[in-house]
PDB file of C-alpha atoms in Angstrom:
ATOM      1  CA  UNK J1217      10.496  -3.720   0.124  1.00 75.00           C
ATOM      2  CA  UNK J1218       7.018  -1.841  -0.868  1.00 85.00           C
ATOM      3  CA  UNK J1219       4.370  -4.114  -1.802  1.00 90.00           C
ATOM      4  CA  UNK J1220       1.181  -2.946  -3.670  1.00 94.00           C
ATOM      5  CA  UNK J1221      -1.664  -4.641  -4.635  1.00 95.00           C
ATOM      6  CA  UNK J1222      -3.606  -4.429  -7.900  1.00 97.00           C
ATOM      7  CA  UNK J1223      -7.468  -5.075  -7.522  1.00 98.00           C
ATOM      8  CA  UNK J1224     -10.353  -4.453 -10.063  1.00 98.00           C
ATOM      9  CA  UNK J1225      -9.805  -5.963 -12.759  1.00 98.00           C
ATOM     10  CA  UNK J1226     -12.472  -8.722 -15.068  1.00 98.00           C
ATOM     11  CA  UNK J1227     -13.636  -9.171 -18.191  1.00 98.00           C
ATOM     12  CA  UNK J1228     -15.765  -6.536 -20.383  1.00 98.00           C
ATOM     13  CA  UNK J1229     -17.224  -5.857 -23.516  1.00 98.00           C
ATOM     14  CA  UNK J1230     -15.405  -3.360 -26.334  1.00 98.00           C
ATOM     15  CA  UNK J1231     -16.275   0.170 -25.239  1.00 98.00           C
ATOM     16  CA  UNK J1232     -17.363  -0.758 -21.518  1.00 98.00           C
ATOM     17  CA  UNK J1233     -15.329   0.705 -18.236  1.00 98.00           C
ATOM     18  CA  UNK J1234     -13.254  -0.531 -15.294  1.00 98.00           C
ATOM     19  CA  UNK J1235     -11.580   0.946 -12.283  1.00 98.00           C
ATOM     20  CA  UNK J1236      -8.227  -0.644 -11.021  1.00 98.00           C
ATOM     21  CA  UNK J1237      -7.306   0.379  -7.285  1.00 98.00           C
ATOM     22  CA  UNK J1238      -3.889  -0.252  -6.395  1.00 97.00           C
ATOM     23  CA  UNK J1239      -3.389  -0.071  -2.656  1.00 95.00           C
ATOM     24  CA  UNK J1240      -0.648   0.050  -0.129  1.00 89.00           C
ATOM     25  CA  UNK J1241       0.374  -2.507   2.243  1.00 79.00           C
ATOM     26  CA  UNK J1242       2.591  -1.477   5.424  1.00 82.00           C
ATOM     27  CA  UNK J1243       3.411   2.189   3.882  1.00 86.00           C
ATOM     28  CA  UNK J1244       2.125   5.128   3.295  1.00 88.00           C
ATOM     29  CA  UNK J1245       1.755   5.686  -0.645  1.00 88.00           C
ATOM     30  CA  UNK J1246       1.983   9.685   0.109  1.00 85.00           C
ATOM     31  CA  UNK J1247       5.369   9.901  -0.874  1.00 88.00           C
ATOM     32  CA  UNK J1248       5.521   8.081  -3.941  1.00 93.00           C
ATOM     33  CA  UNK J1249       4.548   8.372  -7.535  1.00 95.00           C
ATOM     34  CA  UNK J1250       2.559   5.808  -8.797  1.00 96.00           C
ATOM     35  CA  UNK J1251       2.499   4.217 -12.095  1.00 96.00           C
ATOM     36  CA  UNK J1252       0.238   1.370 -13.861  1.00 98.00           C
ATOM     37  CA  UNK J1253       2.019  -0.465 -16.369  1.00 98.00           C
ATOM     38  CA  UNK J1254      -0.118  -3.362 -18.424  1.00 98.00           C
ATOM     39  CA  UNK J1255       1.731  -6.625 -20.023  1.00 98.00           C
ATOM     40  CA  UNK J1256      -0.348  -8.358 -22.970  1.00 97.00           C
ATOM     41  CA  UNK J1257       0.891 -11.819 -24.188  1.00 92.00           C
ATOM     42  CA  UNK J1258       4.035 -11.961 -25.698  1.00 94.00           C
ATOM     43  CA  UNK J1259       4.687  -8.586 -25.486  1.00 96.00           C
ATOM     44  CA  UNK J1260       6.839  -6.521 -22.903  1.00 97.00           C
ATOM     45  CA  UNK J1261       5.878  -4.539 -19.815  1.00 96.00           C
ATOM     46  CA  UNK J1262       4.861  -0.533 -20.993  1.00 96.00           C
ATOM     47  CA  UNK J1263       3.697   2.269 -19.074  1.00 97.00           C
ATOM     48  CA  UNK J1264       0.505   3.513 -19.000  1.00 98.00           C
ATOM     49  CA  UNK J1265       0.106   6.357 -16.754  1.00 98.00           C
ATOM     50  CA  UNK J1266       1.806   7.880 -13.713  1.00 97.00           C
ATOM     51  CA  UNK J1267       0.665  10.090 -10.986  1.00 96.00           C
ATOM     52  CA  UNK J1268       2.669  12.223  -8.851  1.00 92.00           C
ATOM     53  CA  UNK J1269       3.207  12.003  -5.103  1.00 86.00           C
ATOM     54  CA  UNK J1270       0.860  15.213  -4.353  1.00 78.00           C
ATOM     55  CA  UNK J1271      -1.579  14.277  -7.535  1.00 74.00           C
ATOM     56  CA  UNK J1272      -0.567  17.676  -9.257  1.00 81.00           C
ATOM     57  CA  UNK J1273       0.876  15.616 -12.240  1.00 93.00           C
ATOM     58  CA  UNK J1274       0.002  13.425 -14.398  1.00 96.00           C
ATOM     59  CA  UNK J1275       1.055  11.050 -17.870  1.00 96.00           C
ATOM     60  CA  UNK J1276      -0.518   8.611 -20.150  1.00 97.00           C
ATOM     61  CA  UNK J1277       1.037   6.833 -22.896  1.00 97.00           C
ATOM     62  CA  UNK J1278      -0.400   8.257 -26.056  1.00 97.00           C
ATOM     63  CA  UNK J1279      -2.748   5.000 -26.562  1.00 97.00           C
ATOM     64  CA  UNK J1280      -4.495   5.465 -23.571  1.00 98.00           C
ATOM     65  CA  UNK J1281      -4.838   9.350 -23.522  1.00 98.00           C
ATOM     66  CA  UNK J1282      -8.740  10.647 -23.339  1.00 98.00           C
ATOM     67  CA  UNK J1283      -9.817   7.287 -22.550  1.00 98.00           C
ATOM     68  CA  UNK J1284      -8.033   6.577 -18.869  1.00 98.00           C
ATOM     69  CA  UNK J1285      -8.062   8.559 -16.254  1.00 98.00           C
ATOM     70  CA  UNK J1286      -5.343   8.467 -12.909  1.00 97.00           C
ATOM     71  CA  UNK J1287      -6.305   9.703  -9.867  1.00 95.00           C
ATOM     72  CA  UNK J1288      -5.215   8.957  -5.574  1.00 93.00           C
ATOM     73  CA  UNK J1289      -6.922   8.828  -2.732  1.00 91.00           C
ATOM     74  CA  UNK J1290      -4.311   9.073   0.044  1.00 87.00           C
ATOM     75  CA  UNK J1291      -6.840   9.235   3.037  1.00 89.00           C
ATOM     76  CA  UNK J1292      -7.351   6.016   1.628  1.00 92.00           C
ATOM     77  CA  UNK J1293      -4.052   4.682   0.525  1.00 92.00           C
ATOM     78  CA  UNK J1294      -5.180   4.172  -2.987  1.00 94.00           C
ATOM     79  CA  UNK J1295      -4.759   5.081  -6.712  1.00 96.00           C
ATOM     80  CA  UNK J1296      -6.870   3.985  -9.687  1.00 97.00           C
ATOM     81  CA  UNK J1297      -7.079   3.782 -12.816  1.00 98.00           C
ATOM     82  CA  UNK J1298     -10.300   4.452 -14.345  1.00 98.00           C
ATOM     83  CA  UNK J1299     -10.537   3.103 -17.794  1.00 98.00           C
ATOM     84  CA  UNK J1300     -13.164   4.466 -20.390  1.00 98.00           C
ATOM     85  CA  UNK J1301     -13.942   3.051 -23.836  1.00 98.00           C
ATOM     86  CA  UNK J1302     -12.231   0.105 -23.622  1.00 98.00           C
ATOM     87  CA  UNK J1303     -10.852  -1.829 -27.018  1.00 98.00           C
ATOM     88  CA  UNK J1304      -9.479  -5.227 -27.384  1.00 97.00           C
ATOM     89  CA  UNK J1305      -5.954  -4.191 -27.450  1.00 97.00           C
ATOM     90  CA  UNK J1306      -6.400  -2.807 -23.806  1.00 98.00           C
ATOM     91  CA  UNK J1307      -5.995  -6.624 -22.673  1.00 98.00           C
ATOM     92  CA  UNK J1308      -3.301  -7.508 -20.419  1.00 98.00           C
ATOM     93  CA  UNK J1309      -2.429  -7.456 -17.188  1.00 98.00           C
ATOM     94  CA  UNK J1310      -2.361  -4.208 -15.230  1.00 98.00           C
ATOM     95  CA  UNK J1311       0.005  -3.648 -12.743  1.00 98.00           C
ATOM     96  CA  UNK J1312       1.052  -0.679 -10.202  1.00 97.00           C
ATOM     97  CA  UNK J1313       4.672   0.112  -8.859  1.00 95.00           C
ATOM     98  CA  UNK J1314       5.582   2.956  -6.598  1.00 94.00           C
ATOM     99  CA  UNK J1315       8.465   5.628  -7.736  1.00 93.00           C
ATOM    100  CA  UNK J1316      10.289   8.168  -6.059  1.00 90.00           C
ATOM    101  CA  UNK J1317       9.244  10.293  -8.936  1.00 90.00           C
ATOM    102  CA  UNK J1318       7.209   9.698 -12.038  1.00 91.00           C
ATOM    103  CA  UNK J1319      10.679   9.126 -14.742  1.00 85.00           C
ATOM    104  CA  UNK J1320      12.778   7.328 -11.725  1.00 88.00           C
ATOM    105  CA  UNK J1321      13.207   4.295 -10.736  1.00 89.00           C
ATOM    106  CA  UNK J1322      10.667   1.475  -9.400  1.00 89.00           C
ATOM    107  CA  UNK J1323      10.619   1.476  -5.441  1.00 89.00           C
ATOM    108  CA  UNK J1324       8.459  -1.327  -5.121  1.00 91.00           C
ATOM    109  CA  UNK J1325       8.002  -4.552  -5.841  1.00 89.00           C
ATOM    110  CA  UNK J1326       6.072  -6.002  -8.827  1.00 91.00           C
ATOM    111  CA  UNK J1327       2.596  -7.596  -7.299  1.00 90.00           C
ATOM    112  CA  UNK J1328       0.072 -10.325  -8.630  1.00 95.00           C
ATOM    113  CA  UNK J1329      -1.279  -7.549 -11.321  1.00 97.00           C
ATOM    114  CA  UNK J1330      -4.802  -7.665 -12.326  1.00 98.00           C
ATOM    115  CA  UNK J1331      -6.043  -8.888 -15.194  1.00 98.00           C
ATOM    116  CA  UNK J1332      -8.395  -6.973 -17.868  1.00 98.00           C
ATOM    117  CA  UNK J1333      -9.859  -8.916 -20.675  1.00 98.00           C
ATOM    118  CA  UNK J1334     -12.080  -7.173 -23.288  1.00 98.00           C
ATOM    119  CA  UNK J1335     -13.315  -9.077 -25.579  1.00 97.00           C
ATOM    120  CA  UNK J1336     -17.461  -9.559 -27.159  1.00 95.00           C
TER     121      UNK J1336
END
């Protein structure tokens, strides 16, 4: 199956940035959506923000909106997630999963994730 791997991640200070990559291994991510979903402690997986195969499309969950920005790189086999203004509650662990199309199902394996603490 696809594997992707989540890189970028660290420890920051309330309002400070970060830039995930997510990269392919052994396929070409040209084809796919990409999403980044995050997992806090004791709380389920949610989606955070999808990009289509071409770029042309984009979603955020509403949380995240103005503050995060998805973009790819396919000469480079990359996405990221460049995250603005970060708060506390932006703490988990981020992870990336291919899709067929932004809504459908995951094509990909779930990685290692990255993780993202911010916290003063």
């Amino acid at each position: 199956q696809l594997q992707l791997v989540e890189s970028g991640g660290g420890l920051v200070q309330p309002g400070g940035s970060l830039r995930l990559s997510c990269a392919a291994s052994g396929f070409t991510l040209d084809y796919y959506a990409i999403g980044w979903f995050r997992q806090a402690p004791g709380k389920e997986r949610e989606g955070v923000s999808c990009i289509s195969g071409k770029g042309g499309s984009t979603n955020y969950v509403d949380s995240v909106k103005g503050r995060f920005t998805i973009s790819r790189d396919n000469a480079k086999n990359t996405v990221y997630l460049q995250m603005n203004s970060l708060k506390p509650e932006d703490t988990a662990v981020y992870y990336c999963a291919a899709h067929f199309y932004c809504s459908g199902p995951r094509a990909s394996n779930w990685g290692q994730g990255t993780q993202v603490t911010v916290s003063s």
